[in-house]
Amino acid sequence: MKVAGYTDRLGSESYNMDLSQRRANRVKARLTEQGVDAQISAVGYGEAHQVKACSNEKGNKLISCLRPNRRVEISSSGTAPKEEKPTGGQMGPTPLYQNTKVVI
């Protein structure tokens, strides 16, 4: 499982890299606290991979517009476990009663 942290474009590159890494680390910690039993890597990408540009906004409108860029994405990959088929015979008590005759 991979946790990727991102920031908006505001702030210095080094600050955003640190912030995005802290975001990813916090989500990783929370997943672990909640019992997610998986190998989890946390990576901060800073302001890379922006999903919204907001080139015409200023001030508080810009901060609000850039909100989608301040995010964490969680991804996982793997294979489905192989379904095991029972190797034994019939299950349950049914075989005990199949050939039983009731005489009254």
Coordinates of N, CA and C in Angstrom, one line a residue:
M1 N 0.9 -1.2 0.0 CA 0.0 0.0 0.0 C 0.9 1.2 0.0
K2 N 0.5 2.2 -0.7 CA 1.3 3.5 -0.8 C 0.4 4.7 -0.4
V3 N 0.9 5.5 0.4 CA 0.2 6.8 0.8 C 1.1 7.9 0.3
A4 N 0.5 8.7 -0.6 CA 1.2 9.8 -1.2 C 0.6 11.1 -0.8
G5 N 1.4 12.0 -0.3 CA 1.0 13.3 0.2 C 1.3 14.4 -0.8
Y6 N 0.5 15.4 -0.9 CA 0.6 16.5 -1.8 C 0.3 17.8 -1.1
T7 N 0.8 19.0 -1.7 CA 0.4 20.3 -1.2 C 0.0 21.1 -2.4
D8 N -0.5 22.4 -2.1 CA -0.7 23.3 -3.2 C 0.6 24.0 -3.5
R9 N 0.6 25.0 -4.4 CA 1.8 25.6 -4.9 C 2.3 26.7 -4.0
L10 N 1.5 27.1 -3.0 CA 1.9 28.2 -2.1 C 3.0 27.7 -1.2
G11 N 3.9 28.6 -0.8 CA 5.0 28.2 0.1 C 6.2 27.8 -0.7
S12 N 7.3 27.6 0.0 CA 8.6 27.2 -0.6 C 8.6 25.8 -1.0
E13 N 9.4 25.4 -1.9 CA 9.5 24.0 -2.3 C 9.9 23.1 -1.2
S14 N 10.9 23.5 -0.4 CA 11.3 22.7 0.7 C 10.2 22.6 1.8
Y15 N 9.5 23.6 2.1 CA 8.4 23.6 3.0 C 7.3 22.6 2.6
N16 N 7.0 22.7 1.3 CA 5.9 21.9 0.7 C 6.3 20.4 0.7
M17 N 7.6 20.1 0.4 CA 8.1 18.7 0.5 C 7.9 18.2 1.9
D18 N 8.3 19.0 2.9 CA 8.2 18.5 4.3 C 6.8 18.3 4.7
L19 N 5.9 19.3 4.3 CA 4.5 19.2 4.7 C 3.8 18.0 4.0
S20 N 4.1 17.8 2.8 CA 3.5 16.6 2.1 C 4.0 15.3 2.7
Q21 N 5.2 15.2 3.1 CA 5.7 14.0 3.8 C 5.0 13.8 5.2
R22 N 4.9 14.9 5.9 CA 4.2 14.8 7.2 C 2.7 14.4 7.0
R23 N 2.1 14.9 5.9 CA 0.7 14.4 5.7 C 0.6 12.9 5.4
A24 N 1.5 12.5 4.5 CA 1.6 11.1 4.2 C 1.9 10.2 5.5
N25 N 2.8 10.7 6.3 CA 3.2 9.9 7.5 C 2.0 9.8 8.4
R26 N 1.3 10.9 8.6 CA 0.1 10.9 9.5 C -1.0 10.0 9.1
V27 N -1.2 9.9 7.8 CA -2.3 9.0 7.3 C -1.8 7.6 7.4
K28 N -0.5 7.3 7.2 CA 0.0 6.0 7.4 C -0.1 5.6 8.8
A29 N 0.2 6.5 9.8 CA 0.1 6.2 11.2 C -1.4 5.9 11.6
R30 N -2.3 6.6 11.0 CA -3.7 6.5 11.3 C -4.2 5.1 10.8
L31 N -3.8 4.7 9.6 CA -4.2 3.4 9.0 C -3.7 2.3 9.9
T32 N -2.4 2.4 10.4 CA -1.9 1.4 11.3 C -2.6 1.4 12.6
E33 N -2.9 2.5 13.2 CA -3.7 2.6 14.4 C -5.1 1.9 14.3
Q34 N -5.6 2.0 13.1 CA -7.0 1.5 12.9 C -6.9 0.0 12.5
G35 N -5.7 -0.6 12.5 CA -5.6 -2.0 12.3 C -5.3 -2.5 10.9
V36 N -5.0 -1.6 10.0 CA -4.7 -2.0 8.6 C -3.4 -2.8 8.7
D37 N -3.4 -4.0 8.3 CA -2.3 -4.9 8.4 C -1.7 -5.1 7.0
A38 N -0.9 -4.2 6.6 CA -0.2 -4.2 5.3 C 1.1 -3.4 5.4
Q39 N 1.9 -3.7 4.4 CA 3.2 -2.9 4.3 C 2.8 -1.6 3.7
I40 N 3.0 -0.5 4.4 CA 2.6 0.8 3.9 C 3.8 1.7 3.8
S41 N 3.9 2.3 2.6 CA 5.0 3.3 2.4 C 4.3 4.7 2.3
A42 N 5.0 5.7 2.8 CA 4.5 7.0 2.8 C 5.5 7.9 2.1
V43 N 5.0 8.6 1.1 CA 5.9 9.4 0.2 C 5.2 10.8 0.1
G44 N 6.1 11.9 0.2 CA 5.6 13.2 0.0 C 6.1 13.7 -1.3
Y45 N 5.2 14.3 -2.1 CA 5.5 14.8 -3.4 C 5.5 16.4 -3.5
G46 N 5.2 17.0 -2.4 CA 5.2 18.5 -2.4 C 4.1 19.0 -3.4
E47 N 4.5 20.0 -4.2 CA 3.5 20.6 -5.1 C 3.4 19.9 -6.4
A48 N 4.1 18.8 -6.6 CA 4.0 18.1 -7.9 C 2.6 17.5 -8.1
H49 N 2.2 17.3 -9.3 CA 0.9 16.7 -9.6 C -0.3 17.5 -9.2
Q50 N -0.3 18.8 -9.5 CA -1.4 19.6 -9.1 C -2.7 19.2 -9.9
V51 N -3.8 19.2 -9.2 CA -5.1 18.8 -9.9 C -5.9 20.0 -10.2
K52 N -5.5 21.2 -9.7 CA -6.3 22.4 -10.0 C -5.3 23.6 -10.0
A53 N -5.3 24.4 -11.1 CA -4.3 25.5 -11.3 C -4.7 26.8 -10.6
C54 N -6.0 27.3 -10.8 CA -6.5 28.5 -10.2 C -5.6 29.7 -10.5
S55 N -5.4 29.9 -11.8 CA -4.5 31.0 -12.3 C -5.1 32.4 -12.2
N56 N -6.4 32.5 -12.1 CA -7.0 33.8 -12.0 C -7.5 34.3 -10.7
E57 N -7.2 33.5 -9.6 CA -7.7 33.8 -8.3 C -6.6 34.5 -7.5
K58 N -7.0 35.3 -6.4 CA -6.1 35.9 -5.6 C -6.6 35.8 -4.1
G59 N -5.6 35.9 -3.2 CA -6.0 36.0 -1.7 C -6.7 34.8 -1.2
N60 N -7.8 35.0 -0.5 CA -8.5 33.9 0.1 C -9.2 33.0 -0.9
K61 N -9.6 33.6 -2.1 CA -10.2 32.9 -3.1 C -9.2 31.9 -3.7
L62 N -7.9 32.3 -3.8 CA -6.9 31.4 -4.3 C -6.7 30.3 -3.4
I63 N -6.6 30.6 -2.1 CA -6.4 29.5 -1.1 C -7.5 28.5 -1.1
S64 N -8.7 29.0 -1.3 CA -9.9 28.1 -1.3 C -9.9 27.3 -2.6
C65 N -9.5 27.9 -3.7 CA -9.5 27.3 -5.0 C -8.5 26.2 -5.1
L66 N -7.3 26.4 -4.4 CA -6.2 25.4 -4.4 C -6.5 24.2 -3.5
R67 N -7.5 24.2 -2.7 CA -7.8 23.1 -1.7 C -7.7 21.7 -2.3
P68 N -8.2 21.4 -3.5 CA -8.0 20.0 -4.0 C -6.6 19.5 -4.1
N69 N -5.6 20.5 -4.2 CA -4.2 20.1 -4.3 C -3.6 19.7 -3.0
R70 N -4.3 20.0 -1.9 CA -3.8 19.7 -0.6 C -4.5 18.3 -0.2
R71 N -3.8 17.3 -0.5 CA -4.5 16.0 -0.5 C -3.5 14.8 -0.1
V72 N -4.1 13.7 0.1 CA -3.4 12.4 0.3 C -4.1 11.4 -0.6
E73 N -3.3 10.6 -1.3 CA -3.9 9.6 -2.1 C -3.4 8.2 -1.6
I74 N -4.3 7.3 -1.5 CA -3.9 5.9 -1.0 C -4.1 5.0 -2.2
S75 N -3.1 4.2 -2.5 CA -3.2 3.2 -3.5 C -2.7 1.9 -3.0
S76 N -3.2 0.8 -3.6 CA -2.7 -0.5 -3.3 C -2.7 -1.4 -4.5
S77 N -1.9 -2.4 -4.4 CA -1.8 -3.4 -5.6 C -1.5 -4.7 -5.0
G78 N -1.8 -5.7 -5.7 CA -1.5 -7.1 -5.3 C -2.3 -8.1 -6.1
T79 N -2.3 -9.3 -5.6 CA -3.1 -10.3 -6.3 C -4.1 -10.9 -5.3
A80 N -5.2 -11.3 -5.8 CA -6.2 -11.9 -4.9 C -5.7 -13.3 -4.4
P81 N -6.1 -13.6 -3.2 CA -5.6 -14.9 -2.7 C -6.3 -16.0 -3.5
K82 N -5.6 -17.1 -3.6 CA -6.1 -18.2 -4.4 C -7.1 -18.9 -3.5
E83 N -8.3 -19.2 -4.1 CA -9.4 -19.8 -3.4 C -9.0 -21.3 -3.2
E84 N -9.0 -21.7 -2.0 CA -8.7 -23.1 -1.7 C -10.0 -23.9 -1.6
K85 N -10.0 -25.0 -2.3 CA -11.2 -25.9 -2.3 C -10.9 -27.0 -1.2
P86 N -12.0 -27.4 -0.5 CA -11.9 -28.4 0.5 C -11.4 -29.7 -0.1
T87 N -10.5 -30.4 0.6 CA -9.9 -31.6 0.1 C -10.6 -32.8 0.7
G88 N -11.4 -32.6 1.7 CA -12.1 -33.7 2.4 C -13.4 -34.1 1.7
G89 N -14.1 -35.0 2.3 CA -15.4 -35.4 1.7 C -16.5 -34.5 2.1
Q90 N -17.7 -35.0 2.2 CA -18.9 -34.2 2.6 C -18.7 -33.6 4.0
M91 N -19.3 -32.5 4.2 CA -19.2 -31.8 5.5 C -20.4 -32.0 6.3
G92 N -20.4 -32.0 7.6 CA -21.5 -32.1 8.4 C -22.0 -33.5 8.7
P93 N -23.2 -33.6 9.4 CA -23.7 -34.9 9.8 C -24.5 -35.7 8.8
T94 N -24.7 -35.1 7.6 CA -25.5 -35.7 6.6 C -25.2 -37.2 6.3
P95 N -23.9 -37.6 6.1 CA -23.6 -39.0 5.8 C -24.1 -40.0 6.9
L96 N -24.2 -39.6 8.1 CA -24.7 -40.4 9.2 C -26.1 -40.8 9.0
Y97 N -26.9 -40.0 8.4 CA -28.3 -40.2 8.3 C -28.8 -40.6 6.9
Q98 N -28.0 -40.8 6.0 CA -28.4 -41.0 4.6 C -29.1 -42.4 4.5
N99 N -28.6 -43.4 5.1 CA -29.1 -44.8 4.9 C -29.9 -45.3 6.1
T100 N -30.5 -44.4 6.9 CA -31.2 -44.7 8.1 C -32.7 -45.0 7.8
K101 N -33.1 -46.2 8.2 CA -34.6 -46.5 8.1 C -35.2 -46.4 9.5
V102 N -36.4 -45.8 9.4 CA -37.2 -45.7 10.7 C -38.3 -46.7 10.7
V103 N -38.3 -47.6 11.7 CA -39.3 -48.7 11.8 C -40.2 -48.4 13.0
I104 N -41.5 -48.4 12.8 CA -42.4 -48.1 13.9 C -43.3 -49.3 14.2

